[in-house]
């Protein structure tokens, strides 16, 4: 199965493996293990210049590192009814499969946790090449029933119980109340090297981002989960955009407070791969 | 005119009771766009005022209008009366034995032939807007044709009275040989009375009382029912009597012991009611009592034309002229009840509201996405 996207998944913190070397990857990247020296090129960071080599040879060399690996990837996917709106589910599936593919290519285990109101399905991590197919099949077949609200907290609790450490990627639209996350991840986030690294990828459709060019008229909407109905006057499209922006900011701030890196992806835009790779690069660059 | 409120289909008003149900169902089946999150902040974005309720208001208004148009409320009822303006003329023809006399020694024509020719000429020159009836009499009167516009019918009836045609009616009429002019004129008057509007029409008792008066001696107290005095349908009525003059009103009445109306009394009645009475006497003088009765007392009651034993066309024309001067009667022929219906108004208003609804829904500001 060919993945749609090619991701460079990297850990922000060193892996908690007991034997050193076990966690070094097979590719170059940002890590702690020296990979090789190469001649300096314009734009390379001065931090990576090997001054000893410079003293020996008189030329500038920079150090290259082996990418940190040896992580257990857990894909935490929201399958609540709200994800069926605006093609989010398909993008979520593509991202999940691509991430599973990227992890397994580096001999890392990958698991799947599907949640809505609670944990709907759990596929324990495995580094088997067939794991990608299993994950793809689960994402294609599992459907949640009538769900009146989405809750992330039980899924994170479940993750903490099942896996002592992992890189958790939450794929959700976060159109639910995140106040429930209080006390779940803060403690871990305060640790110097947290056991569970969490990355939240917020998938939103166009109408959830802004008014999509509809100025004027009335839009009667119904919440697919709570059933709440409301009519929106699109003559006040600025207020609508502002409301959606406030919600996004609120989600982002809540996740930040919880020590979860977050990224917003508009599913109608085509720059998914670039955005996600940039996120991981930024995370690595912000290491303490 | 009667102003009233009438509902043609009252059951349709029950449809108004369905409005709440329709509104609930409409709200339930309203197409909603599935959305991932509808938070409380969206309530502040809800349309306000008219923009929010215009659909419901227009729907209820259009529904009400269409229901009312189905119910068809009439807010006033009007009676439309149609009248035919015409003159009522009764031709009474004497067929007594005296009318069988030849007009002269050398002619086959008798006096009744002359009278029939006169009647035929009269009918021919009258307009089609006149009601003309025909009564023939000898000892008994016979109503040959009620008041009619059909001149052809009248001519056919006249043909039945000609001696040369040997019809049963002719034999029946001429068998008695007497001259019962008063009964014939009374028959003509009765035909007039039957044509009166219903409010002026006499009851059987009133007709019997009137006839009792006519049976009495001349100069008795005339007691005409108030209904006949109050008639406002015109006085264009005339009775034309074609006779040879031998009508002997008082004598006949005396001999028959009060069984035949007194012609003098009949003439008095006609004078009272304003009905003209013309006597065309062919070749003979009219009885003295009749002449006295016909003398007008300050009003025109008719005339007696005495001609030689050949009917002069001029006499016919004189009668024609006099009748032509009469006021036409307004004969009520049809009463139509017209109810002013509100259906067109409500139907138009209903569909107009539907149209406005459609237009508003397509306005960029008020459209539904």
XYZ file of C-alpha atoms in Angstrom:
657
model
C 0.000 0.000 0.000
C 1.526 3.252 -1.152
C 1.109 6.062 1.355
C -0.258 9.355 0.148
C 2.122 11.426 2.228
C 5.745 10.951 3.242
C 6.354 12.066 6.787
C 9.578 12.451 8.737
C 8.409 11.593 12.216
C 10.856 12.704 14.873
C 10.760 12.701 18.611
C 11.190 15.913 20.501
C 12.720 14.163 23.491
C 15.236 11.254 23.607
C 13.570 7.923 23.709
C 13.369 6.157 27.026
C 15.146 2.999 25.925
C 17.261 1.202 28.443
C 20.023 0.232 26.032
C 21.771 3.042 24.248
C 21.972 2.702 20.524
C 18.745 0.845 20.345
C 16.917 3.986 19.610
C 19.182 5.401 16.861
C 17.547 5.312 13.499
C 18.758 4.223 10.123
C 18.593 7.632 8.533
C 20.295 10.924 8.961
C 18.411 13.570 10.858
C 18.296 15.501 14.055
C 19.346 13.262 16.892
C 22.024 12.559 19.427
C 24.137 9.862 17.666
C 26.869 11.112 15.303
C 26.262 9.902 11.784
C 29.139 11.492 9.832
C 31.021 14.692 8.990
C 30.429 16.493 5.764
C 31.840 19.694 4.271
C 30.163 22.868 5.358
C 27.496 24.259 3.063
C 26.039 27.659 3.052
C 23.092 27.876 5.421
C 24.301 25.181 7.842
C 24.012 26.059 11.488
C 27.269 27.160 13.184
C 26.276 24.999 16.134
C 26.953 21.903 14.041
C 30.449 22.898 12.866
C 33.077 20.435 14.080
C 35.862 22.685 15.219
C 38.267 19.834 15.847
C 38.021 18.755 12.224
C 38.547 22.351 11.205
C 41.726 22.438 13.311
C 42.969 19.219 11.761
C 42.199 19.941 8.123
C 41.757 23.680 7.891
C 38.308 23.208 6.232
C 34.876 23.643 7.748
C 33.010 20.417 8.506
C 29.619 19.993 10.044
C 28.407 17.081 12.116
C 25.481 15.002 10.909
C 23.478 12.897 13.344
C 21.477 9.777 13.162
C 17.777 10.459 13.513
C 16.299 9.523 16.812
C 14.093 6.484 16.392
C 12.953 3.675 18.640
C 9.610 5.158 19.405
C 6.224 3.572 19.655
C 3.736 5.444 17.563
C 0.119 5.454 18.630
C -2.383 6.950 16.214
C -5.284 8.306 18.256
C -8.078 8.851 15.759
C -11.388 10.548 16.402
C -14.205 8.678 14.648
C -17.113 10.683 16.076
C -19.889 11.785 13.683
C -18.435 15.281 13.417
C -15.448 13.828 11.581
C -17.692 12.660 8.747
C -18.379 16.268 7.745
C -16.370 17.975 5.042
C -14.094 15.075 4.018
C -12.134 15.115 7.270
C -12.357 11.365 7.743
C -10.646 10.653 4.442
C -7.775 13.025 5.161
C -7.492 11.555 8.649
C -7.245 8.064 7.167
C -4.576 9.100 4.675
C -2.498 10.809 7.354
C -2.804 7.854 9.700
C -1.768 5.310 7.080
C 1.119 7.498 5.949
C 2.344 7.925 9.513
C 2.050 4.197 10.178
C 4.008 3.543 7.023
C 6.716 6.029 8.032
C 7.054 4.482 11.493
C 7.160 0.880 10.345
C 9.710 1.686 7.652
C 12.068 2.638 10.495
C 11.294 -0.559 12.388
C 9.181 1.256 14.932
C 5.982 -0.123 16.361
C 2.732 1.508 15.472
C -0.650 1.114 17.084
C -4.120 2.498 16.589
C -6.676 3.810 19.043
C -10.082 4.862 17.792
C -12.265 6.956 20.067
C -15.511 8.880 20.102
C -17.483 8.946 23.332
C -14.896 6.549 24.718
C -12.411 4.065 23.329
C -14.060 2.411 20.355
C -11.232 0.207 19.159
C -7.629 -0.463 20.041
C -4.985 -2.096 17.892
C -1.885 -2.775 19.943
C 1.431 -1.498 18.540
C 3.399 -3.753 16.256
C 6.382 -3.260 13.937
C 5.122 -5.898 11.510
C 4.918 -4.731 7.913
C 1.310 -5.973 7.854
C 0.421 -3.518 10.582
C -0.174 -0.818 7.957
C -2.818 -2.975 6.316
C -4.428 -3.716 9.666
C -4.601 -0.061 10.521
C -5.993 0.803 7.093
C -8.644 -1.899 7.407
C -9.685 -0.758 10.845
C -9.975 2.841 9.722
C -12.054 1.789 6.731
C -14.431 -0.492 8.590
C -14.961 0.830 12.077
C -17.975 3.096 12.432
C -19.186 4.474 15.683
C -22.866 4.478 16.512
C -24.976 7.287 17.909
C -22.653 9.508 19.869
C -24.011 12.588 21.619
C -20.574 13.952 22.532
C -16.913 13.301 21.882
C -14.535 12.703 24.782
C -10.776 12.523 24.438
C -10.039 11.996 28.095
C -10.911 8.242 28.223
C -8.720 7.637 25.181
C -5.713 9.354 26.771
C -6.268 7.497 30.043
C -6.415 4.256 28.096
C -3.170 5.147 26.305
C -1.403 5.906 29.570
C -2.527 2.617 31.020
C -1.610 0.500 28.018
C 1.705 2.065 26.948
C 4.417 3.263 29.356
C 5.833 5.600 26.728
C 4.866 6.463 23.176
C 4.504 9.151 20.577
C 0.812 9.807 20.366
C -0.643 11.539 17.319
C -4.170 12.769 17.899
C -6.078 13.166 14.662
C -9.297 14.988 15.411
C -11.309 18.086 14.571
C -11.414 19.019 18.280
C -14.975 20.258 17.930
C -15.633 19.236 21.479
C -14.967 20.610 24.880
C -11.309 20.201 25.838
C -11.728 21.239 29.456
C -11.857 17.542 30.276
C -8.141 17.252 29.472
C -7.219 19.055 32.666
C -5.141 16.804 34.872
C -4.538 14.182 32.223
C -1.476 15.472 30.436
C -0.231 18.403 32.501
C 1.724 16.267 34.919
C 3.493 14.454 32.107
C 4.184 17.716 30.323
C 5.976 19.082 33.357
C 8.525 16.236 33.285
C 11.825 16.963 31.615
C 11.466 14.011 29.318
C 7.805 13.085 29.236
C 6.857 9.488 28.769
C 4.081 10.268 26.328
C 4.741 12.777 23.631
C 1.506 14.031 22.217
C 0.976 15.788 18.939
C -2.495 17.050 18.020
C -3.382 17.506 14.389
C -6.611 19.444 14.136
C -8.434 18.660 10.926
C -11.012 21.224 9.891
C -13.181 21.541 6.818
C -13.558 24.862 5.002
C -16.826 25.912 6.672
C -15.286 25.296 10.085
C -12.499 27.734 9.301
C -14.423 30.646 7.775
C -17.597 31.606 5.882
C -16.203 30.266 2.581
C -17.277 33.297 0.603
C -20.980 33.050 1.473
C -21.964 36.575 2.343
C -25.659 37.017 2.930
C -28.476 34.559 3.434
C -29.319 32.209 6.219
C -27.801 28.872 6.996
C -29.715 26.454 9.181
C -27.349 23.962 10.756
C -27.761 20.975 13.024
C -25.096 19.571 15.275
C -24.528 16.004 14.137
C -23.768 14.914 17.670
C -25.910 16.915 20.064
C -28.737 17.525 17.555
C -28.796 21.172 18.476
C -30.251 23.340 15.707
C -29.507 26.923 14.877
C -29.851 29.396 12.044
C -26.898 31.561 11.172
C -27.280 34.913 9.496
C -24.425 34.995 7.021
C -24.856 38.705 6.596
C -22.818 38.720 9.807
C -20.069 36.634 8.293
C -17.367 38.612 10.098
C -18.849 37.573 13.438
C -18.971 33.993 12.203
C -15.318 34.012 11.175
C -14.398 35.610 14.476
C -16.307 32.959 16.409
C -14.557 30.153 14.556
C -11.195 31.805 15.061
C -11.840 32.155 18.772
C -12.657 28.468 18.971
C -9.465 27.541 17.146
C -7.414 29.752 19.431
C -9.095 28.264 22.455
C -8.295 24.738 21.266
C -4.708 25.659 20.539
C -4.220 27.301 23.928
C -5.796 24.397 25.763
C -3.559 21.928 23.980
C -0.493 24.061 24.640
C -1.340 24.217 28.322
C -1.612 20.439 28.286
C 1.823 20.085 26.722
C 0.419 18.910 23.404
C 1.898 20.297 20.224
C -0.878 21.200 17.837
C -1.261 21.869 14.175
C -4.273 23.065 12.250
C -4.913 21.550 8.848
C -7.609 22.717 6.487
C -8.592 19.544 4.686
C -9.496 21.469 1.579
C -5.924 22.750 1.284
C -3.286 20.542 -0.336
C -0.278 21.196 1.898
C -0.796 18.475 4.474
C 2.574 16.771 4.089
C 4.556 19.978 4.249
C 2.724 21.276 7.295
C 3.128 18.102 9.290
C 6.812 17.709 8.460
C 7.395 21.337 9.416
C 5.659 20.681 12.707
C 8.050 17.870 13.578
C 11.046 19.944 12.511
C 9.842 22.822 14.679
C 9.371 20.504 17.621
C 12.883 19.141 17.321
C 14.273 22.666 16.931
C 12.562 23.726 20.123
C 14.224 21.051 22.250
C 15.325 22.322 25.611
C -80.342 44.379 -1.120
C -79.422 42.287 1.880
C -76.010 42.567 3.443
C -74.925 39.320 5.057
C -71.962 37.058 5.590
C -72.193 33.647 4.031
C -69.679 30.831 3.842
C -70.129 28.522 0.879
C -67.913 25.748 2.245
C -67.797 26.144 6.046
C -65.934 22.847 6.496
C -62.931 24.411 4.785
C -62.479 26.710 7.780
C -61.499 23.629 9.785
C -58.269 23.645 7.785
C -57.257 26.687 9.822
C -56.956 24.393 12.825
C -54.220 22.515 11.004
C -51.891 25.528 11.028
C -50.103 24.621 14.296
C -49.677 21.034 13.112
C -48.359 22.174 9.743
C -45.941 24.564 11.448
C -44.644 21.829 13.729
C -44.221 19.387 10.841
C -42.627 22.081 8.729
C -40.153 22.814 11.509
C -39.431 19.141 11.938
C -38.929 18.459 8.243
C -36.990 21.621 7.586
C -33.808 20.821 5.787
C -30.846 21.369 8.074
C -27.212 21.316 7.113
C -25.322 18.768 9.233
C -22.583 20.626 11.052
C -19.783 19.343 13.204
C -20.281 21.859 16.014
C -23.178 24.132 16.897
C -22.177 25.994 20.014
C -24.069 28.472 22.097
C -22.167 31.335 20.486
C -24.071 30.672 17.274
C -27.267 31.916 18.917
C -25.863 35.410 18.692
C -25.571 34.956 14.927
C -29.208 33.980 14.483
C -31.183 36.206 12.112
C -33.180 38.843 13.909
C -36.605 40.394 13.414
C -38.339 40.014 10.061
C -35.455 38.087 8.547
C -35.981 35.391 11.149
C -39.768 35.110 11.002
C -40.707 36.249 7.511
C -41.034 32.701 6.204
C -43.401 31.607 8.952
C -45.424 34.802 8.719
C -45.752 34.562 4.947
C -46.590 30.891 5.150
C -49.344 31.440 7.719
C -50.739 34.417 5.794
C -50.723 32.549 2.474
C -52.263 29.463 4.083
C -55.020 31.531 5.681
C -55.782 33.307 2.415
C -55.976 30.040 0.491
C -58.205 28.445 3.137
C -60.516 31.464 3.073
C -60.618 31.342 -0.705
C -61.641 27.684 -0.520
C -64.289 28.497 2.107
C -65.534 31.262 -0.193
C -66.970 33.844 2.159
C -69.661 36.010 0.616
C -69.861 39.367 2.353
C -73.053 40.663 0.735
C -75.980 39.250 -1.145
C -77.770 41.239 -3.740
C -80.990 40.590 -5.593
C -80.803 41.665 -9.174
C -84.206 42.132 -10.784
C -84.611 42.074 -14.519
C -87.616 43.716 -16.090
C -89.118 43.649 -19.517
C -90.752 46.887 -20.462
C -93.848 46.150 -22.459
C -97.464 47.054 -22.981
C -100.069 44.497 -22.089
C -102.901 44.303 -24.549
C -105.788 41.910 -24.497
C -107.846 41.544 -27.633
C -111.360 40.329 -26.961
C -113.390 39.223 -29.937
C -117.143 38.917 -29.998
C -118.120 35.646 -31.731
C -121.814 35.880 -30.903
C -124.593 35.101 -33.325
C -124.997 38.772 -34.246
C -121.427 38.793 -35.515
C -122.364 36.208 -38.118
C -124.355 38.770 -40.053
C -122.959 39.539 -43.494
C -121.580 43.004 -43.945
C -123.968 43.578 -46.874
C -126.300 41.684 -49.045
C -123.731 41.044 -51.752
C -120.820 39.852 -49.670
C -119.833 36.526 -48.091
C -117.917 38.312 -45.410
C -119.477 38.477 -41.993
C -118.871 40.934 -39.179
C -116.616 38.495 -37.293
C -114.472 38.165 -40.431
C -114.101 41.913 -40.351
C -113.206 41.871 -36.683
C -110.653 39.072 -37.214
C -109.063 41.070 -40.060
C -108.906 44.046 -37.730
C -107.257 42.002 -34.994
C -104.753 40.566 -37.452
C -103.896 44.056 -38.717
C -103.494 45.266 -35.194
C -101.142 42.447 -34.272
C -99.159 43.003 -37.466
C -98.473 46.632 -36.743
C -97.686 46.246 -33.060
C -94.061 45.870 -32.065
C -92.578 42.656 -30.813
C -92.121 44.167 -27.366
C -95.853 44.099 -26.640
C -97.517 41.387 -24.661
C -100.711 40.536 -26.522
C -103.355 38.095 -25.385
C -106.472 36.859 -27.130
C -109.931 36.082 -25.737
C -112.864 35.085 -27.871
C -116.375 34.902 -26.498
C -120.027 34.393 -27.234
C -122.054 32.946 -24.360
C -118.839 31.872 -22.701
C -115.393 33.402 -22.989
C -112.368 31.387 -23.971
C -108.763 32.352 -23.401
C -107.149 31.463 -26.708
C -103.761 32.923 -26.001
C -102.358 34.297 -22.761
C -100.212 37.375 -22.917
C -97.380 36.528 -25.283
C -94.738 38.063 -27.493
C -95.279 35.361 -30.091
C -97.189 37.013 -32.921
C -97.099 33.858 -34.962
C -98.959 32.013 -32.228
C -101.547 34.759 -32.157
C -102.037 34.593 -35.915
C -102.430 30.813 -35.715
C -105.059 31.252 -32.996
C -106.902 33.783 -35.102
C -106.978 31.307 -37.964
C -108.739 28.869 -35.638
C -111.560 31.398 -35.250
C -112.310 31.845 -38.931
C -115.548 30.415 -40.059
C -114.170 28.944 -43.233
C -111.744 26.735 -41.277
C -114.539 24.852 -39.412
C -112.464 24.302 -36.332
C -113.804 22.747 -33.123
C -113.026 25.936 -31.244
C -115.093 27.969 -33.680
C -118.033 25.578 -33.333
C -117.706 25.516 -29.560
C -117.584 29.283 -29.316
C -120.451 29.974 -31.671
C -122.805 27.312 -30.310
C -124.192 29.533 -27.580
C -124.718 32.602 -29.650
C -124.940 34.991 -26.691
C -122.755 38.035 -26.010
C -120.976 37.627 -22.741
C -118.597 40.580 -23.153
C -118.326 41.289 -19.444
C -117.130 37.756 -18.686
C -114.577 38.044 -21.492
C -113.258 41.346 -20.201
C -113.131 39.938 -16.684
C -111.148 36.981 -18.045
C -108.733 39.427 -19.660
C -108.443 41.328 -16.382
C -107.843 38.071 -14.531
C -105.042 37.306 -16.972
C -103.559 40.731 -16.198
C -103.809 40.074 -12.479
C -101.998 36.745 -12.878
C -99.104 38.573 -14.471
C -98.670 40.950 -11.579
C -95.614 40.702 -9.328
C -96.116 38.317 -6.478
C -96.533 41.026 -3.866
C -99.416 42.496 -5.856
C -101.035 39.247 -6.798
C -104.530 38.641 -5.421
C -105.493 35.667 -3.338
C -108.424 33.466 -4.268
C -110.573 35.094 -1.611
C -109.769 38.556 -2.899
C -110.561 37.562 -6.471
C -113.840 36.009 -5.336
C -114.725 39.189 -3.430
C -113.919 41.310 -6.436
C -116.027 39.140 -8.666
C -118.936 39.340 -6.245
C -118.798 43.058 -6.579
C -118.760 42.809 -10.363
C -121.848 40.564 -10.220
C -123.820 43.214 -8.420
C -125.919 46.010 -9.805
C -124.341 49.007 -11.494
C -123.062 51.786 -9.329
C -122.349 49.648 -6.295
C -119.579 50.431 -3.852
C -116.284 49.576 -5.503
C -113.975 47.777 -3.134
C -110.608 47.295 -4.854
C -107.915 45.525 -2.817
C -105.106 47.771 -1.684
C -102.581 45.536 -3.440
C -103.893 46.578 -6.817
C -103.704 50.251 -5.943
C -100.123 49.942 -4.830
C -98.900 48.423 -8.042
C -95.868 50.258 -9.320
C -95.238 48.210 -12.393
C -96.875 50.716 -14.776
C -100.280 51.244 -16.276
C -99.640 50.243 -19.864
C -102.538 47.841 -19.985
C -105.404 47.883 -22.402
C -108.340 45.719 -23.347
C -109.683 46.047 -26.871
C -113.121 44.682 -27.491
C -114.100 43.935 -31.075
C -117.881 43.685 -31.187
C -120.936 44.663 -33.151
C -122.248 46.782 -30.295
C -124.909 44.387 -28.995
C -123.484 43.768 -25.626
C -126.483 44.689 -23.397
C -124.622 44.574 -20.120
C -127.280 45.319 -17.568
C -130.003 43.261 -19.255
C -127.833 40.162 -19.390
C -126.885 40.547 -15.831
C -130.471 40.861 -14.748
C -131.673 37.876 -16.795
C -128.967 35.585 -15.534
C -129.760 36.424 -11.967
C -126.395 37.769 -11.066
C -124.331 34.978 -12.607
C -122.630 37.236 -15.155
C -120.506 40.226 -14.211
C -121.948 43.590 -14.898
C -119.939 45.177 -17.731
C -120.518 48.619 -16.270
C -118.951 47.451 -13.028
C -116.082 45.898 -14.963
C -115.521 49.217 -16.725
C -115.564 50.979 -13.358
C -112.949 48.559 -12.092
C -110.763 49.204 -15.108
C -111.126 52.946 -14.628
C -110.020 52.543 -11.048
C -106.996 50.455 -12.003
C -106.065 52.665 -14.975
C -106.619 49.965 -17.537
C -107.694 51.379 -20.887
C -110.756 49.939 -22.521
C -111.310 50.373 -26.217
C -114.487 49.187 -27.900
C -114.400 48.854 -31.642
C -117.966 48.440 -32.673
C -118.319 47.171 -36.204
C -121.546 48.381 -37.754
C -123.570 49.111 -34.645
C -124.059 51.466 -31.750
C -122.929 50.532 -28.306
C -125.307 50.167 -25.416
C -126.209 53.414 -23.669
C -125.120 52.203 -20.246
C -121.699 51.258 -21.555
C -121.276 54.642 -23.241
C -122.143 56.364 -19.993
C -119.721 54.196 -18.089
C -116.967 54.992 -20.587
C -117.373 58.723 -20.160
C -114.202 59.846 -18.461
C -114.337 61.722 -15.216
C -111.180 63.743 -15.381
C -109.068 60.883 -16.734
C -108.591 59.049 -19.936
C -110.241 55.641 -19.679
C -110.488 54.610 -23.305
C -112.705 55.172 -26.287
C -115.490 53.696 -28.281
C -114.932 53.519 -32.006
C -118.023 52.957 -34.037
C -117.378 52.039 -37.633
C -119.557 51.106 -40.592
C -119.854 47.528 -41.682
C -116.395 47.687 -43.145
C -113.458 47.913 -40.890
C -111.536 51.080 -41.506
C -107.759 50.823 -41.227
C -107.735 54.315 -39.758
C -109.635 53.121 -36.694
C -107.010 50.468 -36.069
C -104.263 53.089 -36.349
C -106.063 55.413 -33.947
C -106.238 52.655 -31.370
C -102.634 51.851 -32.102
C -101.610 55.452 -31.518
C -103.497 55.642 -28.259
C -101.951 52.444 -26.985
C -98.570 53.622 -28.116
C -98.882 56.607 -25.840
C -99.419 54.395 -22.856
C -96.716 53.974 -20.314
C -94.950 50.629 -20.612
C -95.286 48.091 -17.848
C -92.218 46.892 -16.081
C -92.656 43.216 -15.910
C -90.412 41.405 -13.523
C -89.065 38.401 -15.350
C -86.091 37.279 -13.377
C -84.670 37.687 -9.917
C -81.029 36.747 -9.618
C -79.316 36.556 -6.304
C -75.763 37.752 -6.603
C -73.429 37.132 -3.687
C -70.269 39.154 -3.610
C -67.622 36.539 -3.164
C -64.267 37.092 -1.485
C -62.750 34.066 -3.177
C -60.969 35.970 -5.988
C -59.499 38.406 -3.485
C -58.238 35.752 -1.086
C -57.011 33.466 -3.862
C -55.109 36.330 -5.469
C -53.708 37.440 -2.123
C -52.682 33.857 -1.281
C -50.825 33.268 -4.508
C -49.314 36.733 -4.292
C -47.930 35.892 -0.860
C -46.539 32.623 -2.217
C -44.866 34.600 -4.999
C -43.449 37.097 -2.502
C -42.192 34.192 -0.446
C -40.392 32.731 -3.444
C -38.927 36.117 -4.355
C -37.735 36.824 -0.832
C -36.166 33.398 -0.550
C -34.056 34.220 -3.580
C -32.873 37.565 -2.305
C -29.187 37.317 -1.360
C -29.936 38.815 2.031
C -32.802 36.511 2.955
C -32.119 33.355 0.965
C -31.830 29.965 2.631
C -28.584 28.175 1.905
